[in-house]
Coordinates of C-alpha atoms and ligand atoms in Angstrom, one line a residue:
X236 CA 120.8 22.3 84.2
X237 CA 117.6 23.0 86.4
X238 CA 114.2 21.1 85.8
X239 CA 112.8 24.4 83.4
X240 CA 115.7 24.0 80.6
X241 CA 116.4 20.1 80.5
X242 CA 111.9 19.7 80.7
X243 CA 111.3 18.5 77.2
X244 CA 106.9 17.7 76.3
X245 CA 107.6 14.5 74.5
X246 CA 108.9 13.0 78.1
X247 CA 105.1 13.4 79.1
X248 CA 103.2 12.4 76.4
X249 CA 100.3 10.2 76.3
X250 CA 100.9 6.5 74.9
X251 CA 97.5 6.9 73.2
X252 CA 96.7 10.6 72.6
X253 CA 93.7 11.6 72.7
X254 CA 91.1 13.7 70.8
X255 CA 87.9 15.0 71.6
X256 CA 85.5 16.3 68.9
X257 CA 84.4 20.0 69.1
X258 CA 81.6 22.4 67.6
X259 CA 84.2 24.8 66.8
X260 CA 87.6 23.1 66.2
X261 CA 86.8 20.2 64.7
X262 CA 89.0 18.1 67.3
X263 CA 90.8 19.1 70.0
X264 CA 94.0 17.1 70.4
X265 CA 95.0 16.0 73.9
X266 CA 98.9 14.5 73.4
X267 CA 99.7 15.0 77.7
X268 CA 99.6 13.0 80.7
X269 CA 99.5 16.2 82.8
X270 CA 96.3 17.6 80.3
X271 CA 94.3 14.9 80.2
X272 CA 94.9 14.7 84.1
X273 CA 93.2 17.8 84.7
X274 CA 90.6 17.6 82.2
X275 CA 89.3 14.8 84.4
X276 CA 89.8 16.8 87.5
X277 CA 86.9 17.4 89.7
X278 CA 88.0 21.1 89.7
X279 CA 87.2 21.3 85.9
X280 CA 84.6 18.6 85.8
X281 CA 82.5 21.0 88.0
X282 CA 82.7 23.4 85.1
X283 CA 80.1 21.1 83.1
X284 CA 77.7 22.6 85.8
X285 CA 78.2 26.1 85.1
X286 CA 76.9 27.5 81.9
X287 CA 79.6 29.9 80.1
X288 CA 76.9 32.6 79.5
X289 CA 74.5 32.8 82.9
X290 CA 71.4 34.3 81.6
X291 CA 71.5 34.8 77.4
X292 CA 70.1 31.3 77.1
X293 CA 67.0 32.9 78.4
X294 CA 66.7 34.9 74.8
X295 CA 69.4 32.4 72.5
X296 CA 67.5 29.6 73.9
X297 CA 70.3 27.0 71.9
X298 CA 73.5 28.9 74.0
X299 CA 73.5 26.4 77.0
X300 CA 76.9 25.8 76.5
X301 CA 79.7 25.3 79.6
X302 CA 82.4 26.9 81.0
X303 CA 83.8 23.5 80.9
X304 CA 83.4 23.1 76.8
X305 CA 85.0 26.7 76.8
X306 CA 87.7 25.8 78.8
X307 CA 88.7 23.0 76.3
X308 CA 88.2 25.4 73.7
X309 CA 90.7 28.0 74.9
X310 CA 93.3 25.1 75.1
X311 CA 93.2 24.2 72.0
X312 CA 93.0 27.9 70.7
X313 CA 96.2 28.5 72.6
X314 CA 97.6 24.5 70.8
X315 CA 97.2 26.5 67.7
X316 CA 99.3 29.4 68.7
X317 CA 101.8 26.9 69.5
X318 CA 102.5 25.5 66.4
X319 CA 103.1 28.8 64.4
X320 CA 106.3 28.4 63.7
X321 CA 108.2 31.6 65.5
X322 CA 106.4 30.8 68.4
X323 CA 107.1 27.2 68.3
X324 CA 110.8 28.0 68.1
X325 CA 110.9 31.0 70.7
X326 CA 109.3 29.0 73.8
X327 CA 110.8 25.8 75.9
X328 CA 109.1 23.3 76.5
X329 CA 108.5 24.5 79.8
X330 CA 106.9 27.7 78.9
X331 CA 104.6 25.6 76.3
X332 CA 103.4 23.6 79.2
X333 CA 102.8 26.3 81.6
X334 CA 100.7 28.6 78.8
X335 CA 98.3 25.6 77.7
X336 CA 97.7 24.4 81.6
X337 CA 96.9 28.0 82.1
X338 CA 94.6 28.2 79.3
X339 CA 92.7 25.2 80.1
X340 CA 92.6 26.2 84.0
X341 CA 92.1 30.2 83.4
X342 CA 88.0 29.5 84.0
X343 CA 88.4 27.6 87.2
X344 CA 87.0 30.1 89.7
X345 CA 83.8 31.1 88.4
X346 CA 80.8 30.6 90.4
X347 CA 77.0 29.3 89.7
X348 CA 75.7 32.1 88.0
X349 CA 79.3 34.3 87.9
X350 CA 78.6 38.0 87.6
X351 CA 75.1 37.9 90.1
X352 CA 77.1 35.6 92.5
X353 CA 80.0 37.6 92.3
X354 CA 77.9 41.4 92.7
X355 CA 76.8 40.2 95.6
X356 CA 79.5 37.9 97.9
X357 CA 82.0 39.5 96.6
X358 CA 84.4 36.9 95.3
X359 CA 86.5 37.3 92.6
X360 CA 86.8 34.6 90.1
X361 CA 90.4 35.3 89.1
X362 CA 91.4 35.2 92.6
X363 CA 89.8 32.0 93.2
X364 CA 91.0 30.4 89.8
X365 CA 94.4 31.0 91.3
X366 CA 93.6 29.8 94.9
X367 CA 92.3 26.4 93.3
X368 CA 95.4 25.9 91.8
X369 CA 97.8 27.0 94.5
X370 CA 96.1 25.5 97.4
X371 CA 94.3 22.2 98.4
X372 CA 92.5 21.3 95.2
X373 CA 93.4 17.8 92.5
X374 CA 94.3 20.0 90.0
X375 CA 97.2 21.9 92.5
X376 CA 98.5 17.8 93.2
X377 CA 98.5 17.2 89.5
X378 CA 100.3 20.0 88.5
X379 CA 102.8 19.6 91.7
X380 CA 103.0 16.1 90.5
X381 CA 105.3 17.4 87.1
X382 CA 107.1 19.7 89.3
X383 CA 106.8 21.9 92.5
X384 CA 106.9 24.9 91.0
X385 CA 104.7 24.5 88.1
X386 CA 101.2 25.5 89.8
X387 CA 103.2 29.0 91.0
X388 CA 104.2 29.0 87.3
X389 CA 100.8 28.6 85.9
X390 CA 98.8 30.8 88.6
X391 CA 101.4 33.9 87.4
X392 CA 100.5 33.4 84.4
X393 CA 96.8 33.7 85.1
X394 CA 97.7 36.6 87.6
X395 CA 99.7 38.7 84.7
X396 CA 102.9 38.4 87.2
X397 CA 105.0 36.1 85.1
X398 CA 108.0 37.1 83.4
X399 CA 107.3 36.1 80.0
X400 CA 104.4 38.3 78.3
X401 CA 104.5 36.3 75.4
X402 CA 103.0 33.7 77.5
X403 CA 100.3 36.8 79.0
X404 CA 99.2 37.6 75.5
X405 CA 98.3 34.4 75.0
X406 CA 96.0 33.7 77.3
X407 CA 94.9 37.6 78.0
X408 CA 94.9 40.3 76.2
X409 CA 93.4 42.2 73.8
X410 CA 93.9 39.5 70.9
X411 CA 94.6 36.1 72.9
X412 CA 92.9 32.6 73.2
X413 CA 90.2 33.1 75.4
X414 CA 88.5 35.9 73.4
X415 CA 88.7 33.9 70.6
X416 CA 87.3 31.0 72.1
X417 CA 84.3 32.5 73.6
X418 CA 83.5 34.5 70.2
X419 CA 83.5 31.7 68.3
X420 CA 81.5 29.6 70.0
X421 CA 79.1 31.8 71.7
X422 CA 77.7 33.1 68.3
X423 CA 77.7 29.6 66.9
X424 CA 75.8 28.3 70.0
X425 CA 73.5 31.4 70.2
X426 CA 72.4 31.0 66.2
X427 CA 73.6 34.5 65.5
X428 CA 76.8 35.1 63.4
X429 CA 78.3 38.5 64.4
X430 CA 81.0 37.0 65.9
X431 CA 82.7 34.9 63.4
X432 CA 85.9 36.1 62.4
X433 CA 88.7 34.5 60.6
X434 CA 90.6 32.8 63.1
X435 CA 93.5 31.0 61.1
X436 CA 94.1 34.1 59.3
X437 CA 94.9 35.7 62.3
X438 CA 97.4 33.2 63.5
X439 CA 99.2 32.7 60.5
X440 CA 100.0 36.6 61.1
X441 CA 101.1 36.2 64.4
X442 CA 105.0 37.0 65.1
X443 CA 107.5 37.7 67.9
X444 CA 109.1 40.9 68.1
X445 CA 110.8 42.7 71.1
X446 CA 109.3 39.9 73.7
X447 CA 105.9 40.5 72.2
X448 CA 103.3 38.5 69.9
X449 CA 102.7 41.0 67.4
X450 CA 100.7 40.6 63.3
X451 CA 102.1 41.1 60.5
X452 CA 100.2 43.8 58.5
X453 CA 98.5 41.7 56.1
X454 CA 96.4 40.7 59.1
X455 CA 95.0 44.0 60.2
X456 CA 91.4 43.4 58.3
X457 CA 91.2 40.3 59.9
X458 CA 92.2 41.8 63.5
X459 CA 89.5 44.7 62.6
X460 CA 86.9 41.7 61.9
X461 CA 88.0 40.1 64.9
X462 CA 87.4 43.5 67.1
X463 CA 83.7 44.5 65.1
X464 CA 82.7 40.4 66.1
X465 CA 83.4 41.4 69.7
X466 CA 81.7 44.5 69.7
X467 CA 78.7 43.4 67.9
X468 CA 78.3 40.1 70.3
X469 CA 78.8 42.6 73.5
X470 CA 75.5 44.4 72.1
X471 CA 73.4 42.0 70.5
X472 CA 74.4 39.0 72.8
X473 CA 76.0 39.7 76.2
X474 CA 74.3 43.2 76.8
X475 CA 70.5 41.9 75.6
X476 CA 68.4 43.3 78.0
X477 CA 66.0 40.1 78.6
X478 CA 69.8 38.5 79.4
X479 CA 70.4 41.3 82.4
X480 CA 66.9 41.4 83.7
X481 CA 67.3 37.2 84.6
X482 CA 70.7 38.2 85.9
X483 CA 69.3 41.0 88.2
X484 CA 66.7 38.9 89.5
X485 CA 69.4 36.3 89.8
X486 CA 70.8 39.2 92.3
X487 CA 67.7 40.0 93.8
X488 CA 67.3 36.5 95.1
X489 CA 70.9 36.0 96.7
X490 CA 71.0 39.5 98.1
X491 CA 67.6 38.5 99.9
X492 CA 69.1 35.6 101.1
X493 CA 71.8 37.5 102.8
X494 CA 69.7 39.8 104.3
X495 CA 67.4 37.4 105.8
X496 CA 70.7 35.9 107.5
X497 CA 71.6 38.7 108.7
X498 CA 68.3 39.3 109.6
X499 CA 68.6 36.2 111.7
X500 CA 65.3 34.9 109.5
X501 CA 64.4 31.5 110.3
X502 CA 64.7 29.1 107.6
X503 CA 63.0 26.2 106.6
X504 CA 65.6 25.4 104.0
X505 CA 69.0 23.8 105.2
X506 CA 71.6 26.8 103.9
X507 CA 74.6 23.9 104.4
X508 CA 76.3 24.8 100.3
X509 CA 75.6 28.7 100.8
X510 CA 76.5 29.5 104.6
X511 CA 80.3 29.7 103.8
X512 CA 79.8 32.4 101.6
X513 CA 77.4 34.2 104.0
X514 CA 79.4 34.0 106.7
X515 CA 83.1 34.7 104.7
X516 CA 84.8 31.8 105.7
X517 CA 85.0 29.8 102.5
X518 CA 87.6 26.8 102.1
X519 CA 88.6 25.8 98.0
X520 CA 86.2 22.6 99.0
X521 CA 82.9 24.7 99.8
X522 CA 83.4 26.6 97.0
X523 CA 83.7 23.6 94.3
X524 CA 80.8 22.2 95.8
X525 CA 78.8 25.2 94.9
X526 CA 77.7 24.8 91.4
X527 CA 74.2 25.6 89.5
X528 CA 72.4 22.9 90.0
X529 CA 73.2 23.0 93.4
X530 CA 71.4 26.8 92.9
X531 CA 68.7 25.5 91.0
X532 CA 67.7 23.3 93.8
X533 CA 67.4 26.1 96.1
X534 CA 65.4 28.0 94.2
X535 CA 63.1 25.3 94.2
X536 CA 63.1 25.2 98.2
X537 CA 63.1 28.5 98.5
X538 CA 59.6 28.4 96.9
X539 CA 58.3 26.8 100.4
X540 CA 60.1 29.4 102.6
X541 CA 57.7 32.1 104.6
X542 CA 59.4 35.2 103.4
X543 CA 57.2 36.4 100.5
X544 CA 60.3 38.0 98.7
X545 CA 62.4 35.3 98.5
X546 CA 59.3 32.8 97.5
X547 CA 58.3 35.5 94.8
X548 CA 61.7 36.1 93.3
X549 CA 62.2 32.5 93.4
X550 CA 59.5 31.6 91.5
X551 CA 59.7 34.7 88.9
X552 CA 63.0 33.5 88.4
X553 CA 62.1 29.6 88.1
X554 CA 59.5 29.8 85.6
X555 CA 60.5 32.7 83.8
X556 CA 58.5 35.4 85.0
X557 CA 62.0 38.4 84.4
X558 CA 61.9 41.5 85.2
X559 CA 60.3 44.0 82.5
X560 CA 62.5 46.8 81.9
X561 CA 62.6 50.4 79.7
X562 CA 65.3 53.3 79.0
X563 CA 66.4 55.1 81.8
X564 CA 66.1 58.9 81.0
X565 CA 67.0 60.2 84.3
X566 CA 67.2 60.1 88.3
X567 CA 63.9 61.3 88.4
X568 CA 62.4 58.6 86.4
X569 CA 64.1 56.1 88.9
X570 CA 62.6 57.9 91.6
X571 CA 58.9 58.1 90.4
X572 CA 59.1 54.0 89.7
X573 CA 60.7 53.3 93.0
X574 CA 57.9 55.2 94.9
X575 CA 55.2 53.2 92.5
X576 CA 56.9 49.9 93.2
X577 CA 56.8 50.9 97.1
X578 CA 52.8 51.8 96.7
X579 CA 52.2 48.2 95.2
X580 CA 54.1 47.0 98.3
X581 CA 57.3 45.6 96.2
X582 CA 60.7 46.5 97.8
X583 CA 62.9 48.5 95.6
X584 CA 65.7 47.1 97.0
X585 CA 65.0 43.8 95.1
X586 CA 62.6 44.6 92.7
X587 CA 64.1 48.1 90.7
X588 CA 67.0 47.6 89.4
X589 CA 68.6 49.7 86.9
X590 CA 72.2 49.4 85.0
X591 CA 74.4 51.2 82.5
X592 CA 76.2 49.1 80.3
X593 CA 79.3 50.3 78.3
X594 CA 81.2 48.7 75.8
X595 CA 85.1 50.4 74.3
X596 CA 86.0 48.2 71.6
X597 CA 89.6 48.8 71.9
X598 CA 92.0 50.2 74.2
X599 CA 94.8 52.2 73.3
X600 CA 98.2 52.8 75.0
X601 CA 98.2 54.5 78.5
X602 CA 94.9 53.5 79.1
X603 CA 96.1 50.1 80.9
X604 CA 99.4 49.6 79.8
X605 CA 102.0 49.3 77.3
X606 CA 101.5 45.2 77.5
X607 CA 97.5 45.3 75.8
X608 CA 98.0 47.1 72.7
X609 CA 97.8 44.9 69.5
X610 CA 101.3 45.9 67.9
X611 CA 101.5 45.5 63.8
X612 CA 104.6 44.3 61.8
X613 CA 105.5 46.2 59.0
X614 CA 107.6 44.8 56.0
X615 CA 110.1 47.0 56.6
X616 CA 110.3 45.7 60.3
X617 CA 108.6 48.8 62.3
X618 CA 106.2 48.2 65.0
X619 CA 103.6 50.7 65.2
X620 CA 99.8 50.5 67.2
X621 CA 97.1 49.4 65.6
X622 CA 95.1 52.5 65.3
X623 CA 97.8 54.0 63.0
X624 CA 97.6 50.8 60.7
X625 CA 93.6 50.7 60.6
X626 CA 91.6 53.3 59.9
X627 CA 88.6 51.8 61.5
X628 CA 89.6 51.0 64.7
X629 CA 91.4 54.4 64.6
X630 CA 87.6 55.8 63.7
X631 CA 86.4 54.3 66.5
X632 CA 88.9 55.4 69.2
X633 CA 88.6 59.2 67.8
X634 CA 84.8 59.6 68.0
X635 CA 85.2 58.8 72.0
X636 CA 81.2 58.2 72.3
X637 CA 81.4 54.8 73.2
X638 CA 77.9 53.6 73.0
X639 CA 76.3 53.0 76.5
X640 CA 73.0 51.8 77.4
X641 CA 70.8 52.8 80.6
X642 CA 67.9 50.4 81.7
X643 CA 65.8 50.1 84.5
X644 CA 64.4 47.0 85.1
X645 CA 61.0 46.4 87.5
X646 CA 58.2 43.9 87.5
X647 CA 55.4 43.5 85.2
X648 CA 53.3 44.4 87.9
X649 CA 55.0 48.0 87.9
X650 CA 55.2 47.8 83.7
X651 CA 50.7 48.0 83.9
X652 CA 50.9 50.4 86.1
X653 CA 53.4 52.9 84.7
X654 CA 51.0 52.6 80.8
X655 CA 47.9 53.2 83.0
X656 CA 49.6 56.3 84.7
Ligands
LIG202 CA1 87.1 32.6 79.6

């Protein structure tokens, strides 16, 4: 018998287990060596330092919550999918193992500030989540420490590679632990309650069928409640314009900084945390020893620097100074305020910025695979999509004018100018 069949949990349980009280689950139980090991890894430690929503505490002034509170969250989200019972019997121990390290670890690679960070050095936080736990990092020894093959197991999991999609679905897809997590807690941390949804109803719905997690019918409202909560957050939380203006100046500020390098500026600031991701020759140690307060002290430096666009941006961005912003009607629009912004002597290169967001609720078959449709059990046994079972979600998929939403966002400076003209 290899390691994977003979594995059993209760070999690594903790003598004392361990809870930790939560906001949204009451308690989150920790009952494994190998958990609470990476908990109090310095690879997930750092994510106490990196907020979970970059720049909507700047309007939800209370949602200063971490990746690192998240991170627990999904764990015990995907704990809760374990003990439904088909799902409890269907999985080895193994595969239960492998599915909640992956949940806890699926946030790993995300940067100070993720989505400016990323626009603008290019580095992909799934690939680096992976890349922490495959290569020299505590939380690749800890897992290696259970057995060789676990961080490989884990990683695939994270990657979509592995073989079981049960395990997948779980901690990605359309319906799975991490989008319940984050919905949850960022409306109960943000004050607002569109995304509340009723979580337990959905997992006592939850069945295996074919290889798949599928619901049983008499959970469809609460998967349609689940799918309006997301929507609604993505345009009344996540998409807030004040939210993408602090995140564009966010960008505005690293992109100088690259610029200026490759300008060969001369700085009075020492660059030491940042050059490895100027230069593209980043080791898993340079980047977790980037986090935002790291960025934060920058800023502050960069305040002092000679270059007037970096010292603007950075103190815009420092005490709160964002970016104005109005609908964007057309290219011609954006070319009238870029000439303005160029009069007044700001660069549009870092001071118009203008964005299209788009949101699709839900994605049907074909239009990323078979794998992320939400598949409903009938009584009778049949599985059919969810569209055909809801006549909402099906409402929404036939209109086919998903909502978008086209800013431009420029300084105030521009903003009294533009109303004068
Ligand atoms: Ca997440």
């Amino acid at each position: 018998m290899n390691f994977k069949d003979k594995f059993s949990l209760k070999s690594i349980e903790l003598k004392e287990k361990r809870v930790i009280r939560d906001a949204i689950h009451d308690y989150i139980h920790i009952d494994h060596v190998v958990i609470w090991q990476l908990i109090n890894s310095k690879e997930m430690q750092r994510l106490r330092r990196i907020k979970q929503l970059g720049g909507t505490h700047q309007v939800f002034q209370s949602a200063e919550h971490s990746r690192f509170v998240h991170s627990l969250g999904v764990y015990q989200v995907i704990r809760k999918m374990l003990e439904v019972e088909c799902v409890n019997e269907y999985l080895s121990d193994y595969d239960k193992l492998c599915v909640m390290c992956a949940g806890l670890l699926h946030d790993l690679g995300h940067g100070p500030f993720s989505h400016s960070f990323e626009g603008v050095f290019h580095e992909n936080h799934e690939t680096m989540t992976v890349r922490i736990i495959l290569e020299d990092s505590e939380v690749q020894a800890i897992l290696t420490s259970v057995y060789e093959q676990l961080p490989y197991d884990v990683a695939s999991i994270i990657q979509h590679t592995h073989p079981n999609h049960i395990l997948i679905q779980m901690v990605s897809s359309q319906l799975d632990a991490d989008r319940m997590d984050y919905l949850l807690r960022d409306s109960y941390m943000s004050g607002t309650t569109y995304g509340q949804f009723d979580m337990s109803r959905i997992l006592r719905t939850m069945r295996i069928c074919d290889g798949k997690i599928v619901f049983k019918e008499s959970g469809v409202q609460a998967i349609e409640n689940y799918i309006l909560a997301r929507y609604h957050m993505y345009w009344q939380v996540y998409y807030h314009p004040t939210a993408r203006s602090y995140e564009h100046l966010l960008q505005s500020i690293f992109l100088r900084v690259k610029d200026l390098c490759d300008m060969d500026y001369c700085w009075n600031t020492k660059l030491d945390y940042l050059l490895p991701f100027i230069h593209k020759q980043m080791t898993i140690q340079d980047f977790i020893h980037l986090d935002e307060s790291i960025i934060m002290y920058y800023f502050r430096e960069f305040m002092k620097e000679d270059d007037f666009i970096l010292k603007d941006l950075s103190s815009r961005f420092l005490n709160r100074k964002l970016f104005k912003y109005k609908q964007l009607k057309n290219q011609g629009e954006q070319n009238k305020i870029e000439k303005l912004s160029q009069k007044l002597g700001y660069d549009p290169r870092y001071y118009i910025i203008s964005d299209n967001q788009k949101q699709i609720p839900y994605l049907h078959y074909g239009e990323t695979g078979e794998l992320n449709e939400i598949e409903i059990l009938s009584i009778d046994d049949e599985l059919s999509p969810l569209p055909t079972k809801s006549e909402i979600v099906s409402a929404i998929l036939n209109s086919k004018q998903y909502k978008s939403d086209k800013k431009i966002f420029f300084p105030k400076e521009i903003k009294d100018e533009l109303s004068i003209l």
